[in-house]
Short mmCIF file of C-alpha atoms in Angstrom, two decimals:
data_model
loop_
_atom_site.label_atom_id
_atom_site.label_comp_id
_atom_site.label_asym_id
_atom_site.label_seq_id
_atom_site.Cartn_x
_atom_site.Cartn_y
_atom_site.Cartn_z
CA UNK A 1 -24.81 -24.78 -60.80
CA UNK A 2 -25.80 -22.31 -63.64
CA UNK A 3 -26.37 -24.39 -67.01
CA UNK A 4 -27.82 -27.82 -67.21
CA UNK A 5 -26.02 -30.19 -69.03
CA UNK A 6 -27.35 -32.81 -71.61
CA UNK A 7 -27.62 -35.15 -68.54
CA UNK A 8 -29.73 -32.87 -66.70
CA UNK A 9 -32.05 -32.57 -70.13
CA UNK A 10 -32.67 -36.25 -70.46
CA UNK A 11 -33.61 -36.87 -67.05
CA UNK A 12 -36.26 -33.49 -66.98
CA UNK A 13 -37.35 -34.64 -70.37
CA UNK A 14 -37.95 -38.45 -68.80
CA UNK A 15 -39.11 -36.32 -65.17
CA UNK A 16 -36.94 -38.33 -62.71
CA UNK A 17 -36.37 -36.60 -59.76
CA UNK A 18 -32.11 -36.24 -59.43
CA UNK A 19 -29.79 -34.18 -56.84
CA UNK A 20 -26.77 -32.41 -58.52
CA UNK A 21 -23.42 -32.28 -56.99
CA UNK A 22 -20.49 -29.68 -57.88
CA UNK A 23 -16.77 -30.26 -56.55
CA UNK A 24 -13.79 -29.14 -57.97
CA UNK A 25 -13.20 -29.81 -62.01
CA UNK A 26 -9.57 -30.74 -61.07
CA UNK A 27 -11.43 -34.05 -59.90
CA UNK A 28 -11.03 -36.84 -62.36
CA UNK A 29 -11.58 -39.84 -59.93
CA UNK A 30 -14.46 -41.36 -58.99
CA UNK A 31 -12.90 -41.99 -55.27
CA UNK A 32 -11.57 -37.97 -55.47
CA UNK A 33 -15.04 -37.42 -56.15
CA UNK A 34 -16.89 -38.93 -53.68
CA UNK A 35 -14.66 -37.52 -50.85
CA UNK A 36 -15.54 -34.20 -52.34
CA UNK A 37 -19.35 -34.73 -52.11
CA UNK A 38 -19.13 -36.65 -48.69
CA UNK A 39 -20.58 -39.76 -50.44
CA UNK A 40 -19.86 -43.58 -49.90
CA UNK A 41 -17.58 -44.58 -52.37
CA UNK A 42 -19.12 -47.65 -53.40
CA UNK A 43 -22.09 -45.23 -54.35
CA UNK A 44 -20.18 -42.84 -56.73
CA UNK A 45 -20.29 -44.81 -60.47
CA UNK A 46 -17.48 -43.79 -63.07
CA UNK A 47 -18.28 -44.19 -66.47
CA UNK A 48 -15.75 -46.15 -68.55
CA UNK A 49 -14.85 -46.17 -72.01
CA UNK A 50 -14.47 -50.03 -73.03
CA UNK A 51 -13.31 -51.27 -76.79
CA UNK A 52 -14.14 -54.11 -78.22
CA UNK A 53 -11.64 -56.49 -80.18
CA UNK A 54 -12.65 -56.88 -83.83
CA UNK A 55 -15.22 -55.30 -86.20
CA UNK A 56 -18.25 -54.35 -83.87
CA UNK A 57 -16.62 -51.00 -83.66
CA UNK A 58 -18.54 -49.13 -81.49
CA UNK A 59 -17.03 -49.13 -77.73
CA UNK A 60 -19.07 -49.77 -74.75
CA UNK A 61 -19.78 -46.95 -71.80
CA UNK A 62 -19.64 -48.74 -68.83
CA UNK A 63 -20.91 -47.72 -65.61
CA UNK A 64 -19.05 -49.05 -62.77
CA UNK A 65 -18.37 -48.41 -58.71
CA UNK A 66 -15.66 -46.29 -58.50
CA UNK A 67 -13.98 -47.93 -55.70
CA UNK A 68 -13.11 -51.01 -57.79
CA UNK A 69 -11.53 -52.20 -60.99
CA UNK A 70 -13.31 -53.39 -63.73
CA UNK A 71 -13.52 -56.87 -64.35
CA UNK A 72 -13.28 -57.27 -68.07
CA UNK A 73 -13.64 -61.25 -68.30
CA UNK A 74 -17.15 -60.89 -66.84
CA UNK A 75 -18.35 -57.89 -69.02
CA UNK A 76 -17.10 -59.67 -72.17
CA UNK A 77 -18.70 -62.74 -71.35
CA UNK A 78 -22.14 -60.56 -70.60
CA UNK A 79 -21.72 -58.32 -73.73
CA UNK A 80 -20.50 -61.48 -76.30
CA UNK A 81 -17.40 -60.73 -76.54
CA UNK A 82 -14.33 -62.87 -76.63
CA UNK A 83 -11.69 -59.65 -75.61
CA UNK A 84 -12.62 -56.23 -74.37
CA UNK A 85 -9.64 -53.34 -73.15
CA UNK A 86 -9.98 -50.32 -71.61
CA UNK A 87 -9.78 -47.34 -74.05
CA UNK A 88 -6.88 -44.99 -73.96
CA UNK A 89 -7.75 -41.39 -72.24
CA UNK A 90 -7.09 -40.21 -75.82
CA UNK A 91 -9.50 -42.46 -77.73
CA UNK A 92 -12.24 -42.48 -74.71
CA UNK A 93 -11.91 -38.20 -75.47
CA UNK A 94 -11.94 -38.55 -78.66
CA UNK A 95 -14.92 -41.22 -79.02
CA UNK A 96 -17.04 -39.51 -76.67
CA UNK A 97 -16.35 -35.67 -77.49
CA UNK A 98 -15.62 -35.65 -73.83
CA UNK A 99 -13.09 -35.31 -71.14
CA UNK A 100 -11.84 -37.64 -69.11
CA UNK A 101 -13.11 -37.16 -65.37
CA UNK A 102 -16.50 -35.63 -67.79
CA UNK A 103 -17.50 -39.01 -69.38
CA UNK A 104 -20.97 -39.92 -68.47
CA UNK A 105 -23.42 -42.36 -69.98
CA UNK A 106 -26.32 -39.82 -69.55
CA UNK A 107 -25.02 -37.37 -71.39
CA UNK A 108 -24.23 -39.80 -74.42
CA UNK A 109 -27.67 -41.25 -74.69
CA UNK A 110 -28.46 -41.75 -78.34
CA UNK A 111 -24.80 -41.80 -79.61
CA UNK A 112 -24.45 -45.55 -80.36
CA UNK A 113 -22.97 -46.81 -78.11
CA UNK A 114 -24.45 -49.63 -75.77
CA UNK A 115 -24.67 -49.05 -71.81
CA UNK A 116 -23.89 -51.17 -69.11
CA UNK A 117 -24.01 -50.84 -65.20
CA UNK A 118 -22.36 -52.81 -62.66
CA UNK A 119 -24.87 -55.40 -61.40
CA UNK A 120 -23.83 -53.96 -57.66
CA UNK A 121 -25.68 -50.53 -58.07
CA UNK A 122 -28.71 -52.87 -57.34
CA UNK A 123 -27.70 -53.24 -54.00
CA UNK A 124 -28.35 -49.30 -53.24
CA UNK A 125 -31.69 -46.99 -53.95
CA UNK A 126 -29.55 -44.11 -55.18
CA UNK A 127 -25.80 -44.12 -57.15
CA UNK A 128 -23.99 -40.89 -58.34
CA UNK A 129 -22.81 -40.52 -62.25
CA UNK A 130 -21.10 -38.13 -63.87
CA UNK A 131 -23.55 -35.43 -65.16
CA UNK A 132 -21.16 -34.98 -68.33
CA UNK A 133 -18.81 -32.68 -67.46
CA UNK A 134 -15.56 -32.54 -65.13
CA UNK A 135 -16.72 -31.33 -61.40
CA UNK A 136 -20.72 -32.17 -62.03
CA UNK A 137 -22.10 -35.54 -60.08
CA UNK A 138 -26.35 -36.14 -60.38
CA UNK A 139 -27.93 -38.27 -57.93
CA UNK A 140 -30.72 -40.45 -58.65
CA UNK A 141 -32.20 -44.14 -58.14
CA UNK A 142 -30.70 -46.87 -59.68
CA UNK A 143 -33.80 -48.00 -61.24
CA UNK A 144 -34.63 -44.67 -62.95
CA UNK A 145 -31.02 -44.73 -64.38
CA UNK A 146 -31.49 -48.07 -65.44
CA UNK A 147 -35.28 -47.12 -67.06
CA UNK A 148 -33.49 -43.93 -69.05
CA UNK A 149 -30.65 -45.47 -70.34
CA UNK A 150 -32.05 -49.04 -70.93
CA UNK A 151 -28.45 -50.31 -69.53
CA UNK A 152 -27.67 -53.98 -69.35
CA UNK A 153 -26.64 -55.34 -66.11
CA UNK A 154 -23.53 -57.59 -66.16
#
């Protein structure tokens, strides 16, 4: 890996320890990429765009295991809300500036929009999450991801 991404800069800037991961860029899975890193999928975390019904515009990023489907019930009931949806590819590209299979909560720290994780990364020391870009994973513990981003578990 040559250039650090804005990912990379937060967590050197907070000075958590992380592992980065390359694989193909043709990768836009979560499950694609764990197989390419050799990494339990339950431990590889996609980051979803989520939009909210109404006028609290701002989406949510959503961090979530990438071997299972979002439950949307339980993350509106965490977050408040009476309806959530998952974002198109074009409005989750065009609300985060980034590409689908690139989308990472790291890399969008301090862009408005609130964070949540999965309550299940708990259950392991160290998760994978998209380092902002398409073909980039970073490896860290949950509870330093969790301490950077100040997500909310649901």
């Amino acid at each position: 890996m040559a250039v650090k991404t804005n990912a990379m800069r937060v967590l050197d800037s907070h000075k958590v320890v992380y592992k980065t991961w390359d694989y193909s860029p043709e990768i836009h899975s979560a499950v694609e990429a764990a197989q390419a890193m050799g990494a339990p999928v339950e431990c590889v975390y996609k980051t979803l765009v989520v939009m909210r019904e109404g006028s609290r515009a701002k989406p949510l990023l959503v961090m979530a295991p990438g071997n299972c489907k979002l439950d949307l019930r339980a993350l509106a009931g965490a977050a408040g809300d009476k309806k959530l949806r998952m974002a198109s590819q074009k409005e989750a590209e065009a609300l985060t500036g980034l590409k689908v299979g690139g989308i990472g909560a790291l890399a969008l720290l301090n862009k408005g929009f609130e964070l949540w994780l999965d309550s299940a990364a708990m259950s392991h020391e160290r998760i994978f999450v998209n380092a902002g870009q398409r073909g980039e994973n970073i490896e860290l513990c949950v509870d330093d991801l969790v301490r950077v981003t100040n997500a909310r578990l649901f």
